[in-house]
Coordinates of C-alpha atoms and ligand atoms in Angstrom, one line a residue:
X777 CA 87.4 -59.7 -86.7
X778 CA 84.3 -61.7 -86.9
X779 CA 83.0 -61.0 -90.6
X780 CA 79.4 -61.2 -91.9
X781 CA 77.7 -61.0 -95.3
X782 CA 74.8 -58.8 -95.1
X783 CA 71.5 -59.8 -98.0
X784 CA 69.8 -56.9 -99.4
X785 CA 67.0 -57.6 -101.4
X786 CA 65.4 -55.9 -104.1
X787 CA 61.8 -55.1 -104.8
X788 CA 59.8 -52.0 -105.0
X789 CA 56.2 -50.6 -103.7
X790 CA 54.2 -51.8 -106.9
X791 CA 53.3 -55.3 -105.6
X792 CA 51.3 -54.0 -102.4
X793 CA 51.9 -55.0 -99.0
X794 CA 51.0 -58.4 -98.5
X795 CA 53.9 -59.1 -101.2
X796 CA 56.6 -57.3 -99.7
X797 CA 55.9 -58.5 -96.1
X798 CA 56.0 -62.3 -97.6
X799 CA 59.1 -61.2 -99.8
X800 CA 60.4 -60.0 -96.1
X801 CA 60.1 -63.0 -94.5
X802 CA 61.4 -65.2 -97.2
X803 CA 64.6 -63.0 -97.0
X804 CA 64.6 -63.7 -93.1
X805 CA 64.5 -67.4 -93.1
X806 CA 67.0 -67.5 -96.7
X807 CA 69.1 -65.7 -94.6
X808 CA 68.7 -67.5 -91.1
X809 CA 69.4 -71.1 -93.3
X810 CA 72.4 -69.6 -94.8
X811 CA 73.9 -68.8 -91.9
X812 CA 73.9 -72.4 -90.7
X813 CA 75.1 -73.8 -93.6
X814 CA 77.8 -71.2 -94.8
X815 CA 81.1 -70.2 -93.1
X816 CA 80.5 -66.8 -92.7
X817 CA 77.2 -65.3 -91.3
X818 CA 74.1 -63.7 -93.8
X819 CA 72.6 -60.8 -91.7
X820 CA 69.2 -59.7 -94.1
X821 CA 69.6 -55.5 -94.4
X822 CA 65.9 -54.4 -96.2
X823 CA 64.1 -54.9 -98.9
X824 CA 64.9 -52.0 -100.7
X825 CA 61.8 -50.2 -102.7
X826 CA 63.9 -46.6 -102.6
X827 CA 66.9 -45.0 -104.0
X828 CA 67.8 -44.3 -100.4
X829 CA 67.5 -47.3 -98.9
X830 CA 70.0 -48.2 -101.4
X831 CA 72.3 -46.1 -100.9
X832 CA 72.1 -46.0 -96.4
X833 CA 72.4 -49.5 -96.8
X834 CA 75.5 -49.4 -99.0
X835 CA 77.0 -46.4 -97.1
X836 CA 76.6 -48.6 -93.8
X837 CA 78.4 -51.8 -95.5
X838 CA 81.1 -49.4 -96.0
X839 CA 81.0 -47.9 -92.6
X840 CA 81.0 -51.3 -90.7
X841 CA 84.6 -53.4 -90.5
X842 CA 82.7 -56.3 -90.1
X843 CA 80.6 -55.8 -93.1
X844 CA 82.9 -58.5 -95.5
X845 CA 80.8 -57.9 -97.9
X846 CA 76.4 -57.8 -99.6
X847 CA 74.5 -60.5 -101.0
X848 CA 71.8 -59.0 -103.6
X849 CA 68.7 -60.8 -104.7
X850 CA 65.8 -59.6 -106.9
X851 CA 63.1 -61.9 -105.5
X852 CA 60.5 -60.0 -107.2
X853 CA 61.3 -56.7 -110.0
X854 CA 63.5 -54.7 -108.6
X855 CA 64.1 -51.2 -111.3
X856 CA 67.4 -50.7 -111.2
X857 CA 68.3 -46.7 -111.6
X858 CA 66.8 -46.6 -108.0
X859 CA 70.2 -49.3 -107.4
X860 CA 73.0 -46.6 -109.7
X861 CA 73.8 -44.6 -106.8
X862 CA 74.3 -46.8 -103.8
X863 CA 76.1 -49.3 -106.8
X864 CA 78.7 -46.6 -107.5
X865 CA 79.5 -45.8 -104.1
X866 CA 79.9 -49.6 -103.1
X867 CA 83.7 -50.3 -101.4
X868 CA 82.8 -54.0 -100.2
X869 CA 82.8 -56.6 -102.2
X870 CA 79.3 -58.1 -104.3
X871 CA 78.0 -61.2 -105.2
X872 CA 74.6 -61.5 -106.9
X873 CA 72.6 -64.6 -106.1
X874 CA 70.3 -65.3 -108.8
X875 CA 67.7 -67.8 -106.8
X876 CA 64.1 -67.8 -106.2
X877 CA 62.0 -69.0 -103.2
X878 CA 61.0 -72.2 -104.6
X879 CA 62.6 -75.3 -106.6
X880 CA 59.2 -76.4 -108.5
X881 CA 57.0 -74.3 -110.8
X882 CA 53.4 -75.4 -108.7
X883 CA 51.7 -76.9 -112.0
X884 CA 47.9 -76.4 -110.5
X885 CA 48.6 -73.4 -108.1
X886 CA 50.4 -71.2 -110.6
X887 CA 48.5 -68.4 -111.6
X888 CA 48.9 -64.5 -112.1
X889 CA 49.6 -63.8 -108.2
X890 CA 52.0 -66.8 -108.2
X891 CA 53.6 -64.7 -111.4
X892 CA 54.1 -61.5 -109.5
X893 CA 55.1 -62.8 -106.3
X894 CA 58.0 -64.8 -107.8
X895 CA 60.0 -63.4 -110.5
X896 CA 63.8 -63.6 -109.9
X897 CA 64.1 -65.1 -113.4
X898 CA 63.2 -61.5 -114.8
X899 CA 63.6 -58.6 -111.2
X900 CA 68.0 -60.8 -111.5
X901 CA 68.8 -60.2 -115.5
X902 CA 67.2 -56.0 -114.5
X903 CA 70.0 -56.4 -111.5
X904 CA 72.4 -57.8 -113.6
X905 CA 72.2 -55.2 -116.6
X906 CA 72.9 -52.4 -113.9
X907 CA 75.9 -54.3 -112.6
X908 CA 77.5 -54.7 -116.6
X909 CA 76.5 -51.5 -117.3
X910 CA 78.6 -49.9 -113.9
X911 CA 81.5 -51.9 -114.9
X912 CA 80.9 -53.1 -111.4
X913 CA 83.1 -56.5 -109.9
X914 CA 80.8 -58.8 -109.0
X915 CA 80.5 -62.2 -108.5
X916 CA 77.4 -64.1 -109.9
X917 CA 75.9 -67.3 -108.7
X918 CA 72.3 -68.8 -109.7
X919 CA 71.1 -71.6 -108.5
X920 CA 68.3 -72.8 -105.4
X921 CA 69.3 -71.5 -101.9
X922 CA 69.1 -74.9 -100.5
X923 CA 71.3 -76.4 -102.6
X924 CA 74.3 -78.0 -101.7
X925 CA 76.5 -76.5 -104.9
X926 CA 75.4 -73.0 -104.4
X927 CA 76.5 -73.6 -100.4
X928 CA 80.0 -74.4 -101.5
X929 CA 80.3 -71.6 -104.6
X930 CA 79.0 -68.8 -102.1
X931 CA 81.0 -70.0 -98.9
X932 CA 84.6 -69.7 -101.5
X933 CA 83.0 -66.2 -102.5
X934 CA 82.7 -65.8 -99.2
X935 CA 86.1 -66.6 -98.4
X936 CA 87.7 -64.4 -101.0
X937 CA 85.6 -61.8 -100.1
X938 CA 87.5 -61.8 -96.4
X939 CA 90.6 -62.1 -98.2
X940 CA 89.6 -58.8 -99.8
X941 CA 89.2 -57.7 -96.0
X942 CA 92.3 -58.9 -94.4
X943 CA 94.3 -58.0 -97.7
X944 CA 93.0 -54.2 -97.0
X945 CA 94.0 -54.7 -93.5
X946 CA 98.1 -56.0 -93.9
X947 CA 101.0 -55.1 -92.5
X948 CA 104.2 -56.4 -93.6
X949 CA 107.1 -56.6 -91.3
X950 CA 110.8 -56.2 -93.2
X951 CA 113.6 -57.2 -91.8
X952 CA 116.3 -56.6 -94.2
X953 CA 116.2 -55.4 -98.7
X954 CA 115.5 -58.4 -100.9
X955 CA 118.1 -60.5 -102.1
X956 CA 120.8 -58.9 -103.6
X957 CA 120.3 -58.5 -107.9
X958 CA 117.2 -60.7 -107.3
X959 CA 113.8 -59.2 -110.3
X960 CA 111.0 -60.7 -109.3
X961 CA 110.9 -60.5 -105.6
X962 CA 111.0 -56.5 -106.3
X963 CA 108.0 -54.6 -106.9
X964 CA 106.1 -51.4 -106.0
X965 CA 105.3 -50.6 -102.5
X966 CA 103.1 -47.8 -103.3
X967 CA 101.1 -49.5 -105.7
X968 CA 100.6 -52.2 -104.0
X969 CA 99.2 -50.3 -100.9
X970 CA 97.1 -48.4 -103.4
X971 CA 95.7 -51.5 -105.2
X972 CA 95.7 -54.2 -102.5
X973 CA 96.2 -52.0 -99.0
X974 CA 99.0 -53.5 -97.9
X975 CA 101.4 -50.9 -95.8
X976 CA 105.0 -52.9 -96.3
X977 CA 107.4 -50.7 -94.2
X978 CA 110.6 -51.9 -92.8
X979 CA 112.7 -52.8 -89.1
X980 CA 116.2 -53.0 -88.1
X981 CA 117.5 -56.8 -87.0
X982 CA 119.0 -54.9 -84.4
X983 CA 115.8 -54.4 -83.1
X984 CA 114.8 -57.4 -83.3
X985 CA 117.9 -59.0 -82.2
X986 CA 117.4 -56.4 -78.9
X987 CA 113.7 -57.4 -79.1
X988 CA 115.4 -61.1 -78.7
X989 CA 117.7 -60.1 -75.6
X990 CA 114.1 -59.4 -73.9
X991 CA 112.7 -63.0 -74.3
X992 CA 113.0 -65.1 -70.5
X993 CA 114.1 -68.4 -70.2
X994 CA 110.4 -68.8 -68.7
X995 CA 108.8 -67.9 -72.0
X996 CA 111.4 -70.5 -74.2
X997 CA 110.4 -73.1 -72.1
X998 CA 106.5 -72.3 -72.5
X999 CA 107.3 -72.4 -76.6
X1000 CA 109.4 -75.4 -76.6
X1001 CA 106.5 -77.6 -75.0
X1002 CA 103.8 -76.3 -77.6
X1003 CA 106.4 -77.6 -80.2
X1004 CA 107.2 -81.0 -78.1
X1005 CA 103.1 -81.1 -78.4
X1006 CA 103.2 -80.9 -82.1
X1007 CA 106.7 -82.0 -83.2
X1008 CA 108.8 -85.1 -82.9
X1009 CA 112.3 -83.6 -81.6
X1010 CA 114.6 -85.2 -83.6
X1011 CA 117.9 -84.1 -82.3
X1012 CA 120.2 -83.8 -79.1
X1013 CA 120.9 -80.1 -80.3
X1014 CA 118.1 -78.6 -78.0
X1015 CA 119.9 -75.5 -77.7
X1016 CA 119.4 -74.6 -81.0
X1017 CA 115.2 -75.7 -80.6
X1018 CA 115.3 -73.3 -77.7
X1019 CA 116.7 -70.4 -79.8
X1020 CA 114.6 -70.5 -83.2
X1021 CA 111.8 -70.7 -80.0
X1022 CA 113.7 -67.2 -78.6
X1023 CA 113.4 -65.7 -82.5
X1024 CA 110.2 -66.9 -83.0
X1025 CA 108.5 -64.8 -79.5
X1026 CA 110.4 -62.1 -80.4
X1027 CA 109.5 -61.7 -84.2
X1028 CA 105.8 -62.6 -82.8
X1029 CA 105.9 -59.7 -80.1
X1030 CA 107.3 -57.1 -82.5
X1031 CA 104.6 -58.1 -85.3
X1032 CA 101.8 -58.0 -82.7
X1033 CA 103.2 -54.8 -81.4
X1034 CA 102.6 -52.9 -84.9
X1035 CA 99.5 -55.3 -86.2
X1036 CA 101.5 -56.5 -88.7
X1037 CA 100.4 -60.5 -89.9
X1038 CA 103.2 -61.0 -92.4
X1039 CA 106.9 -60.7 -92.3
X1040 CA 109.8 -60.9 -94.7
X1041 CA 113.7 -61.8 -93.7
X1042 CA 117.2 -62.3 -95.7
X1043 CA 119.9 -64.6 -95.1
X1044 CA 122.0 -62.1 -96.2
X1045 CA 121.2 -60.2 -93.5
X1046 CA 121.4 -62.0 -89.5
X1047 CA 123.5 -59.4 -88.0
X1048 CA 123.2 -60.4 -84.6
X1049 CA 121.8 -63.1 -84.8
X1050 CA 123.3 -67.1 -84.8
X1051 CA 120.6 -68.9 -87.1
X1052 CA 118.0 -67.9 -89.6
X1053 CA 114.9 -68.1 -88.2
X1054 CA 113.6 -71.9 -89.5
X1055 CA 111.0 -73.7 -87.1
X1056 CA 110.7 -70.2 -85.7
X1057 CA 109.0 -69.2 -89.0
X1058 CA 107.6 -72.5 -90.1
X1059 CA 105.6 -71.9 -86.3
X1060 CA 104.5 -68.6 -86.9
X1061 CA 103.0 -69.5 -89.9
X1062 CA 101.0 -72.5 -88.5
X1063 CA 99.5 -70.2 -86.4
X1064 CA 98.6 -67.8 -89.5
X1065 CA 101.0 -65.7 -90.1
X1066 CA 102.9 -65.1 -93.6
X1067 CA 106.2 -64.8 -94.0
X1068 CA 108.2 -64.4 -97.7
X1069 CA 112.0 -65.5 -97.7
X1070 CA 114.7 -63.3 -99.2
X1071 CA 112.8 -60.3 -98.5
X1072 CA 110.1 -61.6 -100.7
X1073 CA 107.3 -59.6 -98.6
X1074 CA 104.6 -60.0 -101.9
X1075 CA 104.5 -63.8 -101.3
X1076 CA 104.9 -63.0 -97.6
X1077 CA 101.4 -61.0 -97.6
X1078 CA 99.7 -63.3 -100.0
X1079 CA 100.4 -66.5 -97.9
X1080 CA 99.3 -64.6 -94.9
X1081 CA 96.2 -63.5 -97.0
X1082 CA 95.5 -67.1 -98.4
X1083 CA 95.8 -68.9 -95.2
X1084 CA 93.3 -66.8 -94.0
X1085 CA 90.9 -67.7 -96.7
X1086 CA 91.2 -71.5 -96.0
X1087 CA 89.1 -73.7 -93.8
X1088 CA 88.6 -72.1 -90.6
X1089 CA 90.0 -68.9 -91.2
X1090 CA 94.0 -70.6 -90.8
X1091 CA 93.7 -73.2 -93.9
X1092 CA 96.6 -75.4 -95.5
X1093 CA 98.4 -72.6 -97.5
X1094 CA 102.3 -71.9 -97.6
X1095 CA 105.3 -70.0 -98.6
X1096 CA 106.4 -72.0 -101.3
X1097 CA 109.7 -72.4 -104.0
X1098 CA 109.5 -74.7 -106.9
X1099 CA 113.3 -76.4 -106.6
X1100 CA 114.3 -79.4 -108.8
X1101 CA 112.5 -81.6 -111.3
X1102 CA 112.1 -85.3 -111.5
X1103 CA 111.6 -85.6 -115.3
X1104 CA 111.5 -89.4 -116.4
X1105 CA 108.8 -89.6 -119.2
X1106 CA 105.4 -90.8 -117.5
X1107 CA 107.1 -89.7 -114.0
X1108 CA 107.6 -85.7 -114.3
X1109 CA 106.9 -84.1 -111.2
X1110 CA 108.4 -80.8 -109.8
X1111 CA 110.3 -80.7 -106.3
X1112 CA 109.4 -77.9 -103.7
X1113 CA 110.9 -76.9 -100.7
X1114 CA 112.5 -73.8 -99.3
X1115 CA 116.1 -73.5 -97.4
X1116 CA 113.9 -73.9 -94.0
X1117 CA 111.1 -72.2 -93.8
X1118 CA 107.6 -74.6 -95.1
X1119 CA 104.8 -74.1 -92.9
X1120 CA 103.7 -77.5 -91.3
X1121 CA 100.0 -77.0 -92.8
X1122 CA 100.8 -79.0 -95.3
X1123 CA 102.3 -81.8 -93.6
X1124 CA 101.3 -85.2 -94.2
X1125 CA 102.6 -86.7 -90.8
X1126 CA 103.5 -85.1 -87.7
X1127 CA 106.4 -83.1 -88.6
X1128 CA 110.1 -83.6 -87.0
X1129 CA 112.0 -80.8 -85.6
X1130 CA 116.2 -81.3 -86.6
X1131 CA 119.0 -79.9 -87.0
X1132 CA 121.5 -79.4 -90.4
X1133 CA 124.1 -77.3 -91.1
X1134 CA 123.1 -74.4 -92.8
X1135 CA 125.8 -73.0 -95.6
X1136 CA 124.0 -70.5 -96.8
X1137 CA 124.0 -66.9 -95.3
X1138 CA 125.2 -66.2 -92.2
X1139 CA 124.4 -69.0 -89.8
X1140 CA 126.9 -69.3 -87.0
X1141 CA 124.9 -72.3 -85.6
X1142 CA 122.9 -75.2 -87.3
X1143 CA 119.2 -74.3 -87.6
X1144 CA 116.2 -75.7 -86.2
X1145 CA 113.9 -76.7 -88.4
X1146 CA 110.5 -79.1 -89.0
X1147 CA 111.2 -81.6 -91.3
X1148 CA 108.0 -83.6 -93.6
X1149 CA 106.6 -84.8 -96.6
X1150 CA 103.6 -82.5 -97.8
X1151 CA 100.3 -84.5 -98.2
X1152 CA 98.5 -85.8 -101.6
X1153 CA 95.5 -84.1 -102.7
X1154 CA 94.7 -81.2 -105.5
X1155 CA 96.6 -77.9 -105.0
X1156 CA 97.2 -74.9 -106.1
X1157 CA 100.1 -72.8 -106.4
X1158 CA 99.7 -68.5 -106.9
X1159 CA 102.3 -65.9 -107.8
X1160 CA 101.9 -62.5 -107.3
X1161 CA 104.4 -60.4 -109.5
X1162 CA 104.6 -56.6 -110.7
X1163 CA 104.4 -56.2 -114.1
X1164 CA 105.4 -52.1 -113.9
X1165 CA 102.3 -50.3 -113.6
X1166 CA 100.2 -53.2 -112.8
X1167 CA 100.2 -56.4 -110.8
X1168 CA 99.7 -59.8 -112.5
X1169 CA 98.4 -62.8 -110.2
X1170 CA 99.5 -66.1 -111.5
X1171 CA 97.4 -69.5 -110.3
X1172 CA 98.4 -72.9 -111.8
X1173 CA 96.4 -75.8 -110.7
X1174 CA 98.5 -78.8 -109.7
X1175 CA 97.9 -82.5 -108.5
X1176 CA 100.0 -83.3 -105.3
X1177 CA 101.5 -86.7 -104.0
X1178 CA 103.1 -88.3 -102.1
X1179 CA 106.9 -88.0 -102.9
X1180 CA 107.9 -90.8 -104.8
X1181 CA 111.6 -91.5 -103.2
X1182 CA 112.8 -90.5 -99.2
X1183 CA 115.2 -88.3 -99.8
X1184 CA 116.6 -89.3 -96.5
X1185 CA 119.8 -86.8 -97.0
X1186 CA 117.1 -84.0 -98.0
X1187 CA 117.4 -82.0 -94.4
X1188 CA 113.9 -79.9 -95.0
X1189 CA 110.4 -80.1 -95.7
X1190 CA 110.0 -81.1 -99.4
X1191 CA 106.4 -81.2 -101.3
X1192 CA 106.1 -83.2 -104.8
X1193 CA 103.2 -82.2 -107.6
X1194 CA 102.6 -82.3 -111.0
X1195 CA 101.5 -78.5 -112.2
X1196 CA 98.8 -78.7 -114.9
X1197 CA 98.0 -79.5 -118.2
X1198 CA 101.6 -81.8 -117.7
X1199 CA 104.6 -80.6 -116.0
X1200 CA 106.3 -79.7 -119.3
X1201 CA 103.4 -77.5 -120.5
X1202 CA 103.1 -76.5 -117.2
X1203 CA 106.3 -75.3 -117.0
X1204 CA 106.5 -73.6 -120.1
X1205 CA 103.5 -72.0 -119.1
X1206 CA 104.2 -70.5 -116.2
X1207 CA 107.5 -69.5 -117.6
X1208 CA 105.9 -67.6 -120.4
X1209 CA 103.7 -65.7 -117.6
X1210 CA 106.4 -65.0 -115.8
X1211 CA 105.2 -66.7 -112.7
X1212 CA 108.2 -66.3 -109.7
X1213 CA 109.9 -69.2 -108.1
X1214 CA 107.9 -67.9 -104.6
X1215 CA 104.9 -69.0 -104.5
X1216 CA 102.1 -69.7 -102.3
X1217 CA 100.9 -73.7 -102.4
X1218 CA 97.3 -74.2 -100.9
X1219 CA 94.9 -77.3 -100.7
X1220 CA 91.9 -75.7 -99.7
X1221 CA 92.2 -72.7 -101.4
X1222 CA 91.0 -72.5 -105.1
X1223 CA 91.7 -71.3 -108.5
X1224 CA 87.8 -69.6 -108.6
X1225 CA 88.6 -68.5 -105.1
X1226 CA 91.7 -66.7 -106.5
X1227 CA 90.3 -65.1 -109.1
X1228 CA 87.3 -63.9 -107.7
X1229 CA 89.7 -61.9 -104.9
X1230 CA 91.9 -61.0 -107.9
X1231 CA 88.5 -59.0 -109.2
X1232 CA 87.8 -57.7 -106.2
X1233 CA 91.4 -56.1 -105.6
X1234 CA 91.1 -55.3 -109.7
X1235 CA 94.3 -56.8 -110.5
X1236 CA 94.9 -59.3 -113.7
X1237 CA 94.6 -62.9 -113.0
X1238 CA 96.3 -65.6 -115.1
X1239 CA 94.8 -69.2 -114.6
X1240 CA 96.6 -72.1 -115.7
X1241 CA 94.7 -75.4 -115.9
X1242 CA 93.9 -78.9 -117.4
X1243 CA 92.9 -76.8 -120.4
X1244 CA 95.4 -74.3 -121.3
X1245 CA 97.8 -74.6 -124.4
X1246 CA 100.7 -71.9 -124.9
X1247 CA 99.5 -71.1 -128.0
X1248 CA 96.3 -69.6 -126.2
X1249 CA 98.3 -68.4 -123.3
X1250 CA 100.3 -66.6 -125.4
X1251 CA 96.9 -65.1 -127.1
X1252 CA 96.0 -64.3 -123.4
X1253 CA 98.5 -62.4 -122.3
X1254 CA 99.0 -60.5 -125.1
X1255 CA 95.3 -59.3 -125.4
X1256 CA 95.7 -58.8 -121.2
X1257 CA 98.4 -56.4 -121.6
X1258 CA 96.6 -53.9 -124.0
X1259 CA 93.6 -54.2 -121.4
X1260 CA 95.6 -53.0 -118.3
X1261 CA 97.1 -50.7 -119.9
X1262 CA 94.2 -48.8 -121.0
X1263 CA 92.5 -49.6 -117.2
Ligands
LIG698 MN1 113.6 -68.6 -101.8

């Protein structure tokens, strides 16, 4: 889908014509700039005067697929009961920019005309009551439309406002229950569908292991050259390369098949088949799809829906678990990794394909699967868990870098960070939260980013930063969980 932001700007018939046609063209070349400078396009819609063109161009936003999302703007005063209707009926996600045409107040020009022509700073705090007084999510940005730091804060809107889209949009592939006695990879389907629009439905291995019995030797071979283009091969065993490629074509065609972009698996449950799927789902997730181990299929859907709110639509955003610590004092970092399955978007090098022995689950033969170090640089990681009647999202920031020993027995892909304020607070943090072990890690995707799409889907969000203490925390959640349950 090719999304687009669509401007609609406020005004109304008291200024005369020669206003609204220059508040017209303003819109059209604001508009036409920020579509060169943003990663999404801005299509202007009107300048609304009516109720009704209020409310057709809302009921059109909601219409269109490609419609991500509207931009408002009061450039001059724009009364705002003519904006209730087409406000309540709104389904896309909002952002209001609070800008005006020009940087400078024109010390000899300005006079009364100048006055009328150009009042955002009173036609955006009219928009803004109507918005607080709807209860409406909405995201709020002021600042110049030229400048560089309103670019970046409405291209992330922008960016969790497709999450929004693709989130509505998600199908989740099962193959196989969670793990056995496993809480928090649980949760509820129905409410998730209903809050987030997920449909997570499951499929037999059998049929995927008969889906498997379909792939050609052709098609292998095709696979196993894109990885030789990507990958060192790092073992003799090409066998095993050439079957995670036969698992990962036919998990790909079954998933394409039903327009699912996220699956979930289970080691404890390969009937049929002779490894778990490793580099097969550590590829499918370089090319954007999410997956969730041990049936996991929340974290499954949110990686899916994170990656696709990084740079370029497929960003640097994985399936995550938080393993071991390193907890010398000055040197506390936390270990993550999964059994196989890290998707190479995080790599720092160019990722080596091996082979191990697997003892976990069923795994006849030793898996395939990339091995790396994940690169430095400011993360996050986000946790999506149900709290019974409501679903909390947990982001912690956290610093990456490069892992301070080689690990060279360590047969998978292994990231090292330090979660914020310190690992220790950090930890206890996220504890108290009651943030999983799955998580998704990203580099380009940001705390603000996060929350803004947690508004959107109306779900809690729980940030912790630089700046959080328990105590607080504690305060937090406790005043959260009266909230939600009165929502
Ligand atoms: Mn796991």
């Amino acid at each position: 889908m090719k999304y687009e932001f669509w401007l609609v700007v406020g005004s109304q018939f008291l200024y005369g014509n020669e206003v609204l046609e220059t508040v017209d063209r303003r819109s059209s070349e604001i508009a036409a700039r920020l579509s060169e400078v943003l990663p999404y396009k801005v299509v202007y819609k009107v300048t609304a005067k009516t109720n009704r063109e209020v409310t057709d161009t809302v009921r059109e936003a909601n219409y269109r697929p490609e419609c991500a999302g509207i931009i408002t703007w009061c450039h001059t005063f724009s009364p705002s009961k003519m904006w209730i209707d087409g406000l309540r009926d709104l389904n896309k996600p909002w952002c209001h920019l609070a800008t005006q045409y020009n940087v400078e107040i024109p010390n000899e020009e300005i006079d009364m005309d100048f006055m009328n022509l150009n009042q955002a700073a009173h036609g955006d705090r009219e928009h803004g009551f109507i918005g607080a007084r709807l209860r409406k999510p909405r995201k709020v940005i002021a600042g110049h439309w030229t400048d560089a730091r309103v670019h970046k804060r409405l291209g992330d809107w922008m960016k969790s406002a497709v999450g929004a889209a693709v989130s509505r949009d998600m199908k989740v592939m099962r193959f196989g229950d969670n793990m056995r006695e496993v809480a928090v990879t649980e949760g509820d389907k129905v409410e998730a569908q209903i809050k987030l629009g997920w449909q997570v439905n499951t499929w037999a291995v059998g049929d995927l292991v008969a889906e498997m019995d379909k792939v050609t030797e052709a098609q292998i071979d095709e696979l196993v050259e894109t990885y030789k283009a990507s990958y060192d091969i790092a073992t003799d065993n090409i066998e095993a390369i050439r079957y995670q490629a036969k698992e990962e074509i036919a998990i790909r065609n079954m998933m394409d098949r039903e327009g699912c972009k996220a699956f979930s698996n289970t080691f404890q449950d390969l009937y049929g088949m002779e490894q778990l799927p490793g580099l097969a789902s550590q590829h499918l997730m370089a090319q954007g799809y999410g997956y969730g181990g041990e049936g996991d299929w929340k974290v499954s859907a949110l990686t899916a829906i994170m990656k696709a709110m990084g740079e370029g639509g497929n960003g640097s955003s994985a399936f995550m678990e938080d393993y071991t610590y390193h907890l010398v004092e000055g040197q506390e970092y936390s270990l993550g990794a999964h059994m196989l399955e890290v998707c190479p978007s995080l790599a720092a090098g160019r990722p080596r394909i091996e082979t191990h022995h697997l003892g976990i689950g069923m795994n006849a033969k030793d898996p395939a699967r990339l091995v790396f170090e994940g690169k430095e640089g400011d993360g996050i990681v986000a946790s999506l868990i149900d709290m019974g009647g409501r679903l909390r999202l947990i982001v912690q920031d956290i610093r990456c870098v490069k892992p301070i020993m080689p690990m060279p027995n360590l047969p998978v892909a292994r990231v090292m960070w330090r979660a914020m304020p310190d690992l220790l607070t950090g930890v206890e943090c996220w504890i108290t939260a009651g943030g999983a072990h799955h998580t998704v890690l990203s580099y380009d995707v940001t705390a603000e980013m996060m929350r803004d799409w947690a508004n959107i889907m109306d779900i809690e969000f729980v940030h912790i930063s630089k700046d959080t203490t328990p105590e607080r925390l504690e305060d937090e959640l406790l005043v959260k969980d009266l909230v939600w349950k009165l929502k």
